Tab-separated table of C-alpha atoms in Angstrom:
chain	number	residue	atom	x	y	z
A	54	MET	CA	0.082	0.221	-0.240
A	55	GLY	CA	2.563	2.241	0.514
A	56	ARG	CA	4.666	2.179	-2.760
A	57	CYS	CA	4.836	5.234	-4.498
A	58	LEU	CA	2.942	5.736	-8.043
A	59	GLY	CA	5.040	8.294	-9.821
A	60	LEU	CA	3.506	10.650	-12.042
A	61	ARG	CA	6.167	10.778	-14.723
A	62	SER	CA	6.575	7.075	-14.491
A	63	VAL	CA	5.393	4.679	-16.928
A	64	ILE	CA	3.885	1.655	-14.816
A	65	LEU	CA	3.675	-1.866	-15.657
A	66	VAL	CA	1.487	-3.961	-13.070
A	67	TRP	CA	3.204	-7.343	-13.128
A	68	VAL	CA	1.610	-10.195	-11.495
A	69	ALA	CA	2.813	-13.249	-9.989
A	70	ALA	CA	-0.033	-14.823	-8.008
A	71	ALA	CA	-1.062	-18.042	-9.082
A	72	GLU	CA	-4.605	-17.822	-10.647
A	73	ALA	CA	-7.591	-19.954	-9.723
A	74	ALA	CA	-9.346	-21.818	-12.667
A	75	ALA	CA	-12.923	-21.796	-12.979
A	76	VAL	CA	-15.472	-23.018	-15.582
A	77	VAL	CA	-18.901	-21.586	-15.195
A	78	ALA	CA	-22.031	-23.544	-15.771
A	79	ALA	CA	-23.818	-23.343	-18.872
A	80	SER	CA	-26.237	-20.351	-19.866
A	81	GLY	CA	-29.997	-20.623	-19.030
A	82	PRO	CA	-32.440	-22.532	-20.954
A	83	ARG	CA	-33.885	-19.550	-22.785
A	84	GLN	CA	-31.149	-18.554	-24.413
A	85	THR	CA	-28.956	-19.911	-27.001
A	86	VAL	CA	-25.467	-19.079	-28.027
A	87	LEU	CA	-24.423	-16.668	-30.982
A	88	ALA	CA	-21.891	-18.551	-32.951
A	89	LEU	CA	-18.759	-16.208	-33.776
A	90	PRO	CA	-17.889	-15.655	-37.473
A	91	SER	CA	-15.146	-17.681	-38.716
A	92	ASN	CA	-12.660	-15.245	-39.509
A	93	MET	CA	-12.455	-14.021	-35.855
A	94	VAL	CA	-12.319	-16.819	-33.582
A	95	PRO	CA	-8.761	-18.599	-33.273
A	96	SER	CA	-10.521	-22.389	-33.216
A	97	PRO	CA	-14.032	-23.575	-34.093
A	98	ILE	CA	-17.160	-23.320	-31.734
A	99	THR	CA	-19.074	-26.561	-31.320
A	100	SER	CA	-22.811	-26.196	-31.870
A	101	GLN	CA	-22.925	-27.379	-28.132
A	102	GLY	CA	-20.484	-25.377	-26.418
A	103	HIS	CA	-21.863	-22.465	-24.664
A	104	HIS	CA	-18.722	-20.788	-23.705
A	105	TRP	CA	-15.245	-20.268	-25.152
A	106	SER	CA	-12.809	-22.474	-23.282
A	107	SER	CA	-9.384	-20.865	-22.186
A	108	SER	CA	-7.597	-22.716	-25.398
A	109	SER	CA	-10.092	-20.937	-27.803
A	110	ALA	CA	-9.831	-17.544	-26.595
A	111	THR	CA	-7.236	-14.894	-27.881
A	112	TYR	CA	-5.428	-13.418	-24.682
A	113	ILE	CA	-3.333	-10.481	-24.545
A	114	SER	CA	0.099	-10.840	-24.000
A	115	ARG	CA	1.177	-9.856	-20.263
A	116	PRO	CA	3.185	-6.996	-20.971
A	117	LYS	CA	-0.009	-5.507	-22.259
A	118	LEU	CA	-1.543	-6.654	-18.910
A	119	VAL	CA	-1.806	-2.766	-17.724
A	120	GLU	CA	0.023	-0.035	-19.200
A	121	VAL	CA	-0.535	3.180	-17.926
A	122	VAL	CA	1.688	6.451	-18.671
A	123	ASN	CA	2.097	8.797	-16.023
A	124	GLY	CA	0.994	6.707	-13.405
A	125	LEU	CA	-2.670	5.443	-12.378
A	126	LEU	CA	-2.756	9.017	-10.519
A	127	GLY	CA	-2.265	10.783	-13.908
A	128	VAL	CA	-4.529	8.810	-15.805
A	129	MET	CA	-7.727	9.819	-13.300
A	130	LYS	CA	-6.770	13.393	-13.994
A	131	LEU	CA	-9.222	13.379	-16.914
A	132	PRO	CA	-10.540	16.682	-18.433
A	133	PRO	CA	-13.663	18.126	-16.729
A	134	THR	CA	-16.934	17.535	-18.411
A	135	CYS	CA	-18.608	20.996	-17.735
A	136	ALA	CA	-18.945	22.598	-21.083
A	137	ILE	CA	-17.102	25.498	-22.180
A	138	PRO	CA	-18.979	28.731	-21.997
A	139	TYR	CA	-17.885	30.605	-25.156
A	140	GLU	CA	-19.087	34.062	-23.999
A	141	HIS	CA	-16.771	33.727	-20.852
A	142	SER	CA	-13.710	31.625	-22.263
A	143	ALA	CA	-10.543	33.177	-22.541
A	144	PRO	CA	-9.475	33.649	-26.243
A	145	GLU	CA	-7.016	30.719	-26.337
A	146	GLU	CA	-9.714	28.483	-25.218
A	147	VAL	CA	-12.325	29.709	-27.721
A	148	ALA	CA	-9.427	29.097	-30.598
A	149	ALA	CA	-8.611	25.596	-29.242
A	150	ASN	CA	-12.312	24.818	-29.548
A	151	ASN	CA	-12.306	25.706	-32.764
A	152	ALA	CA	-9.549	23.757	-33.970
A	153	TRP	CA	-10.519	20.972	-32.815
A	154	LEU	CA	-14.034	21.545	-34.422
A	155	ALA	CA	-12.167	21.893	-37.525
A	156	LYS	CA	-10.729	18.750	-37.365
A	157	TYR	CA	-13.722	16.860	-35.960
A	158	PRO	CA	-16.942	18.557	-36.992
A	159	SER	CA	-20.198	18.552	-35.560
A	160	ALA	CA	-22.147	15.524	-36.553
A	161	LEU	CA	-25.142	18.039	-36.854
A	162	ALA	CA	-23.510	20.836	-38.787
A	163	SER	CA	-22.014	17.739	-41.220
A	164	PHE	CA	-25.625	15.838	-41.013
A	165	ASP	CA	-26.141	16.820	-44.882
A	166	GLN	CA	-22.584	15.263	-45.834
A	167	ILE	CA	-23.342	12.086	-43.541
A	168	ILE	CA	-26.442	11.570	-45.291
A	169	THR	CA	-25.070	11.875	-48.505
A	170	ASN	CA	-22.567	9.327	-47.733
A	171	ALA	CA	-25.589	6.911	-46.655
A	172	GLN	CA	-27.843	7.222	-49.840
A	173	GLY	CA	-28.607	3.911	-51.002
A	174	LYS	CA	-27.040	2.182	-48.053
A	175	LYS	CA	-28.578	0.547	-44.786
A	176	ILE	CA	-27.142	2.338	-41.863
A	177	ALA	CA	-26.575	0.205	-38.580
A	178	LEU	CA	-26.622	2.668	-35.394
A	179	PHE	CA	-24.408	1.634	-32.609
A	180	LEU	CA	-24.731	3.673	-29.235
A	181	ASP	CA	-22.769	3.804	-25.672
A	182	TYR	CA	-25.058	4.424	-22.849
A	183	ASP	CA	-23.253	6.782	-19.772
A	184	GLY	CA	-22.925	10.143	-21.397
A	185	THR	CA	-24.072	9.286	-24.510
A	186	LEU	CA	-27.820	8.430	-24.133
A	187	SER	CA	-27.811	9.606	-20.686
A	188	PRO	CA	-25.644	12.161	-18.821
A	189	ILE	CA	-22.710	11.556	-16.549
A	190	VAL	CA	-24.212	11.352	-12.931
A	191	ASN	CA	-22.666	11.337	-9.895
A	192	ASP	CA	-24.581	8.158	-9.018
A	193	PRO	CA	-23.923	5.616	-11.494
A	194	GLU	CA	-27.679	3.700	-10.670
A	195	LYS	CA	-29.013	6.911	-10.980
A	196	ALA	CA	-27.889	7.180	-14.529
A	197	PHE	CA	-31.211	7.473	-16.366
A	198	MET	CA	-32.072	8.316	-19.687
A	199	SER	CA	-35.024	10.788	-20.390
A	200	PRO	CA	-38.325	10.062	-21.754
A	201	GLU	CA	-37.933	12.201	-25.001
A	202	MET	CA	-34.213	10.354	-25.639
A	203	ARG	CA	-36.109	6.761	-25.192
A	204	THR	CA	-38.552	7.820	-27.815
A	205	ALA	CA	-35.459	8.838	-30.020
A	206	VAL	CA	-33.806	5.657	-29.620
A	207	LYS	CA	-37.307	3.764	-30.534
A	208	ASN	CA	-37.789	5.604	-33.624
A	209	VAL	CA	-34.181	5.290	-35.173
A	210	ALA	CA	-34.336	1.478	-34.248
A	211	LYS	CA	-37.575	1.497	-36.556
A	212	LEU	CA	-35.319	3.143	-39.308
A	213	CYS	CA	-32.072	0.967	-38.819
A	214	PRO	CA	-30.769	-2.055	-36.792
A	215	THR	CA	-29.756	-0.313	-33.837
A	216	ALA	CA	-27.428	-1.578	-30.785
A	217	ILE	CA	-26.114	-0.285	-27.125
A	218	VAL	CA	-22.730	-1.031	-26.569
A	219	SER	CA	-21.881	-0.250	-22.682
A	220	GLY	CA	-19.313	-1.174	-20.165
A	221	ARG	CA	-22.212	-1.670	-17.805
A	222	SER	CA	-23.719	-5.228	-17.354
A	223	ARG	CA	-26.360	-6.362	-20.409
A	224	GLU	CA	-29.281	-6.511	-17.894
A	225	LYS	CA	-28.227	-2.988	-16.177
A	226	VAL	CA	-28.134	-1.180	-19.351
A	227	PHE	CA	-31.472	-2.941	-20.222
A	228	GLU	CA	-33.183	-1.606	-17.106
A	229	PHE	CA	-31.992	1.631	-18.237
A	230	VAL	CA	-32.782	1.888	-21.812
A	231	LYS	CA	-36.136	-0.756	-21.509
A	232	LEU	CA	-36.645	-1.284	-25.415
A	233	LYS	CA	-36.849	-4.600	-27.216
A	234	GLU	CA	-36.133	-3.561	-30.202
A	235	LEU	CA	-32.624	-3.302	-30.054
A	236	TYR	CA	-29.484	-5.187	-29.828
A	237	TYR	CA	-27.313	-5.172	-26.332
A	238	ALA	CA	-23.902	-5.700	-25.893
A	239	GLY	CA	-22.494	-5.036	-22.013
A	240	SER	CA	-19.547	-5.421	-20.490
A	241	HIS	CA	-17.679	-3.731	-23.011
A	242	GLY	CA	-19.056	-6.212	-25.749
A	243	MET	CA	-18.199	-9.563	-23.796
A	244	ASP	CA	-21.739	-10.133	-23.628
A	245	ILE	CA	-24.227	-9.735	-26.341
A	246	LEU	CA	-28.020	-10.378	-26.864
A	247	ASP	CA	-30.211	-10.378	-30.006
A	248	LYS	CA	-33.578	-9.721	-30.385
A	249	GLU	CA	-34.140	-13.678	-30.644
A	250	SER	CA	-32.300	-14.131	-27.280
A	251	LYS	CA	-29.136	-15.400	-29.022
A	252	LEU	CA	-26.305	-15.094	-26.650
A	253	PHE	CA	-22.863	-14.624	-27.153
A	254	GLN	CA	-20.256	-14.279	-24.205
A	255	PRO	CA	-16.637	-14.751	-25.261
A	256	ALA	CA	-15.166	-14.390	-21.647
A	257	SER	CA	-17.857	-16.548	-19.722
A	258	GLU	CA	-14.926	-18.714	-17.992
A	259	PHE	CA	-14.214	-15.551	-16.064
A	260	LEU	CA	-16.968	-14.931	-14.477
A	261	PRO	CA	-16.267	-16.629	-11.181
A	262	MET	CA	-12.981	-14.737	-11.419
A	263	ILE	CA	-15.026	-11.267	-11.821
A	264	SER	CA	-17.207	-12.218	-9.027
A	265	GLU	CA	-14.173	-12.625	-7.019
A	266	VAL	CA	-12.501	-9.631	-7.682
A	267	TYR	CA	-15.607	-7.619	-7.004
A	268	LYS	CA	-16.052	-9.087	-3.435
A	269	SER	CA	-12.204	-8.413	-2.743
A	270	LEU	CA	-12.616	-4.568	-4.044
A	271	VAL	CA	-15.799	-4.069	-2.170
A	272	GLU	CA	-13.948	-5.088	0.834
A	273	ALA	CA	-10.812	-3.217	0.263
A	274	THR	CA	-12.319	0.206	-0.613
A	275	ARG	CA	-14.807	-0.234	2.043
A	276	SER	CA	-12.993	2.849	4.164
A	277	ILE	CA	-12.774	5.219	1.374
A	278	LYS	CA	-15.671	7.382	1.588
A	279	GLY	CA	-17.557	8.015	-1.896
A	280	ALA	CA	-15.714	5.051	-3.759
A	281	ASN	CA	-18.133	2.504	-5.706
A	282	VAL	CA	-17.316	-0.882	-6.946
A	283	GLU	CA	-19.856	-1.890	-9.669
A	284	ASN	CA	-20.189	-5.532	-10.693
A	285	ASN	CA	-20.816	-5.225	-14.323
A	286	LYS	CA	-20.830	-9.139	-14.882
A	287	PHE	CA	-17.617	-9.713	-17.156
A	288	CYS	CA	-15.879	-6.557	-15.772
A	289	VAL	CA	-15.574	-4.551	-12.343
A	290	SER	CA	-15.440	-0.750	-12.187
A	291	VAL	CA	-14.416	1.179	-9.351
A	292	HIS	CA	-16.023	4.619	-9.666
A	293	PHE	CA	-13.967	7.701	-7.832
A	294	ARG	CA	-15.941	10.453	-8.964
A	295	ASN	CA	-17.254	11.043	-5.372
A	296	VAL	CA	-13.966	10.388	-3.739
A	297	ASP	CA	-12.240	13.153	-2.259
A	298	LYS	CA	-9.244	14.001	-4.737
A	299	LYS	CA	-6.661	13.640	-1.772
A	300	ASP	CA	-7.700	9.680	-1.759
A	301	TRP	CA	-7.374	8.808	-5.677
A	302	LYS	CA	-3.738	7.797	-5.182
A	303	LEU	CA	-5.010	5.374	-2.188
A	304	VAL	CA	-7.842	3.958	-4.836
A	305	ALA	CA	-5.387	3.387	-7.285
A	306	GLU	CA	-2.821	1.251	-5.143
A	307	ILE	CA	-5.887	-0.714	-3.425
A	308	VAL	CA	-7.026	-1.440	-7.114
A	309	ASP	CA	-3.170	-2.376	-7.816
A	310	ASN	CA	-2.737	-4.124	-4.859
A	311	VAL	CA	-6.163	-6.512	-5.516
A	312	LEU	CA	-5.435	-7.211	-9.028
A	313	LYS	CA	-1.741	-9.021	-8.017
A	314	ALA	CA	-3.555	-12.271	-7.010
A	315	PHE	CA	-5.711	-12.237	-10.488
A	316	PRO	CA	-3.203	-12.400	-13.562
A	317	ARG	CA	-5.827	-12.781	-16.184
A	318	LEU	CA	-7.497	-9.608	-15.501
A	319	LYS	CA	-6.430	-6.343	-16.710
A	320	LEU	CA	-7.042	-2.528	-15.741
A	321	THR	CA	-8.629	-0.036	-18.188
A	322	THR	CA	-9.517	3.359	-17.343
A	323	GLY	CA	-12.493	5.612	-18.104
A	324	ARG	CA	-14.228	8.860	-16.990
A	325	LYS	CA	-13.418	8.627	-13.270
A	326	VAL	CA	-13.525	4.945	-13.338
A	327	LEU	CA	-10.921	2.342	-13.093
A	328	GLU	CA	-12.350	-0.900	-14.917
A	329	ILE	CA	-11.219	-4.583	-14.323
A	330	ARG	CA	-11.431	-6.747	-17.560
A	331	PRO	CA	-10.588	-10.234	-18.632
A	332	VAL	CA	-7.238	-10.482	-20.806
A	333	ILE	CA	-8.594	-11.315	-23.826
A	334	ASP	CA	-8.197	-9.783	-26.931
A	335	TRP	CA	-12.165	-8.450	-27.240
A	336	ASP	CA	-13.126	-4.998	-27.043
A	337	LYS	CA	-16.228	-2.925	-27.796
A	338	GLY	CA	-14.699	-2.746	-31.702
A	339	ASN	CA	-14.917	-6.758	-31.815
A	340	ALA	CA	-17.987	-6.294	-30.569
A	341	VAL	CA	-19.367	-4.173	-33.440
A	342	GLU	CA	-17.871	-6.274	-35.856
A	343	PHE	CA	-19.270	-9.157	-34.648
A	344	LEU	CA	-22.767	-7.551	-34.662
A	345	LEU	CA	-22.271	-6.473	-38.251
A	346	GLN	CA	-21.374	-10.022	-39.515
A	347	SER	CA	-24.409	-11.427	-37.480
A	348	LEU	CA	-26.632	-8.560	-39.378
A	349	HIS	CA	-25.096	-9.773	-42.594
A	350	LEU	CA	-23.773	-6.211	-42.962
A	351	ASP	CA	-20.194	-7.126	-43.995
A	352	ASP	CA	-20.503	-5.200	-47.550
A	353	PRO	CA	-19.049	-1.806	-47.224
A	354	GLU	CA	-20.752	-0.732	-50.728
A	355	SER	CA	-24.373	-1.711	-49.025
A	356	PHE	CA	-24.041	-0.344	-45.520
A	357	LEU	CA	-22.954	2.433	-43.389
A	358	PRO	CA	-22.136	1.809	-39.475
A	359	ILE	CA	-22.550	4.550	-37.422
A	360	TYR	CA	-21.091	4.361	-33.294
A	361	ILE	CA	-21.805	7.153	-31.055
A	362	GLY	CA	-19.630	7.386	-28.172
A	363	ASP	CA	-18.068	9.400	-25.376
A	364	ASP	CA	-15.395	7.210	-23.492
A	365	GLN	CA	-11.822	5.883	-24.000
A	366	THR	CA	-13.146	2.351	-24.606
A	367	ASP	CA	-15.454	3.412	-27.661
A	368	GLU	CA	-12.150	4.409	-29.314
A	369	ASP	CA	-11.798	0.591	-29.782
A	370	ALA	CA	-14.916	1.079	-32.387
A	371	PHE	CA	-13.649	4.249	-33.999
A	372	LYS	CA	-10.281	3.010	-34.694
A	373	LEU	CA	-11.949	-0.022	-36.725
A	374	PHE	CA	-13.861	2.471	-38.836
A	375	ARG	CA	-10.415	4.187	-39.575
A	376	LYS	CA	-8.924	0.720	-40.248
A	377	TRP	CA	-11.853	0.018	-42.650
A	378	ASN	CA	-11.778	3.296	-44.203
A	379	TYR	CA	-15.313	3.619	-44.058
A	380	GLY	CA	-18.111	4.067	-41.275
A	381	PHE	CA	-18.581	7.153	-38.938
A	382	GLY	CA	-17.279	7.245	-35.756
A	383	ILE	CA	-18.953	10.307	-33.494
A	384	LEU	CA	-17.500	11.196	-30.163
A	385	VAL	CA	-19.435	13.077	-27.746
A	386	SER	CA	-17.432	15.605	-25.757
A	387	GLN	CA	-17.785	18.957	-24.160
A	388	VAL	CA	-14.129	19.588	-24.456
A	389	PRO	CA	-11.382	19.229	-27.249
A	390	LYS	CA	-9.350	15.837	-26.769
A	391	GLU	CA	-7.480	13.527	-29.153
A	392	THR	CA	-9.882	10.583	-30.780
A	393	GLU	CA	-10.168	8.308	-33.590
A	394	ALA	CA	-13.545	9.557	-34.191
A	395	ILE	CA	-14.447	11.414	-37.402
A	396	TYR	CA	-17.023	13.831	-35.875
A	397	SER	CA	-18.151	15.082	-32.750
A	398	LEU	CA	-21.630	15.919	-30.301
A	399	ARG	CA	-21.410	18.004	-27.365
A	400	ASP	CA	-23.712	16.272	-24.876
A	401	PRO	CA	-26.545	13.787	-25.061
A	402	SER	CA	-28.900	16.205	-26.163
A	403	GLU	CA	-27.236	16.822	-29.397
A	404	VAL	CA	-27.031	12.828	-29.697
A	405	MET	CA	-30.863	13.014	-29.439
A	406	GLU	CA	-30.956	15.863	-32.107
A	407	PHE	CA	-28.734	13.683	-34.218
A	408	LEU	CA	-31.038	10.910	-33.685
A	409	ASN	CA	-34.027	12.742	-34.511
A	410	SER	CA	-32.681	14.241	-37.284
A	411	LEU	CA	-32.454	10.485	-38.756
A	412	VAL	CA	-35.729	10.090	-38.050
A	413	ARG	CA	-37.076	13.180	-40.132
A	414	CYS	CA	-34.603	12.125	-43.178
A	415	LYS	CA	-36.240	9.074	-43.590
A	416	GLU	CA	-39.980	10.291	-42.973
A	417	LYS	CA	-38.989	13.369	-45.532
A	418	SER	CA	-37.315	11.083	-48.220
A	419	PRO	CA	-38.036	7.362	-47.517
A	420	SER	CA	-35.657	6.503	-50.433
A	421	MET	CA	-32.838	8.516	-49.099
A	422	ILE	CA	-31.855	5.703	-46.436
A	423	LYS	CA	-32.608	2.279	-47.070
A	424	ASN	CA	-34.182	0.140	-44.395
A	425	ASP	CA	-35.198	-3.013	-46.048
A	426	ILE	CA	-32.868	-5.148	-44.050
A	427	SER	CA	-33.942	-8.808	-43.087
A	428	VAL	CA	-32.083	-9.345	-39.592
A	429	ARG	CA	-30.961	-13.205	-39.221
A	430	ALA	CA	-29.405	-14.370	-36.235
A	431	VAL	CA	-26.286	-16.627	-36.865
C-alpha cells in the first residue's frame, strides 16, 4: 500500500500470484449461443458449446496487462466534463475549441454530408450509454435516460438496426433503456444478446474470477468515502467520482494491490473510473464487427455503420472504422481531446437531436436511407 505511483513514470503492473481456474455453468435454458464468425475466432466453437474455453480465447500478452502512462494517478486526472461557456472563455480556449471542431466537425453541422454518404445504403447504428444517451451523474445507479431520448432511440431503431454497446452489464443497461427493439452488448461487448435471445459471451469462463475480484474490491475500498465498486458481470468498475481528490492515489494503490492475485485480469481507465476486465483480445470494436457480421452487413458498398460514444473504450470502435476506411465514429465531448472519431457532438441533447434528424430524414425522403433489412441471427 505504501509504494509510490510516480506521476512521470510508466507503470507496468506485473503479477506473480497463481490464478484460480474456474469454469462456469452453461447459460440458462431460454438463451442460445451466437456463433462467432469463422474469421474472428482462433478455433471452431461446437454447436453444443456455450462458452469459449481458455484454449480458444485470444489472450493479450502479459506486457499489455496494464500499461499506464504518467501513473494511475495521472490517468485519473481526466478533462473536466463541464461545457466551455464561449461568452466567458479566454480567447485561447475559444481558439483551441474552434481548431478542434475544424478537425472533428459537429455531426449536426455535417449532417447533410453524412446522409449523402448513406444514400442507397443501410445504416447500422451503435450507441454507448453513459455520457451518450444519459448524462454523467455522480451516482451510476441513477444514470437515467430521459423519456424524450428513449423515444428518439425507439424511433431510430425502426429505421435501422440499432445496438447499445456499453461497459455496463447487459441486464443493467436494459433496465435503463427498456427497449426490446434493440441489440444489447454489455461489459464492453463481452455479453451480447440479439432480439431472438441468442447469446454470445466470449469471456464466460471468467465469471467466477470477476465475482471474486468484485468482492475483494468492495471490501478493500470500504473505508474510502465515495468509492463505488460496480459489478458489470464481465468487468468490475471502481468509480472514484465522489472520492476526495487526495484519496485518488489510495484508490489506485488498492486496485493495483488486489489485481496482483488475478494475472488474467487487466486494468483500463475511463471517466473517473478504473475498470477490471478479462485479459482477452475483445473490446467494443470486436463487438461491433461481430454484430455487423451477425446482421450480414459485411459489404461496405451496401451499408454504413455509425458509432456514437463518449469514453476511451469507444475509441476501439472508432479505430475499427478508421482501419476499414468507412463508417463514421462520433465522439460525444464538451472539451477538445484526441480521438479516432470523425465527427463530434457536445452532449446527450445533441445526440438526441442527431437521432431525431435521422428519423426526420427518413420520413421526408423514404428512399434516401434504406431499411429493407432482413435481420437474421447466426
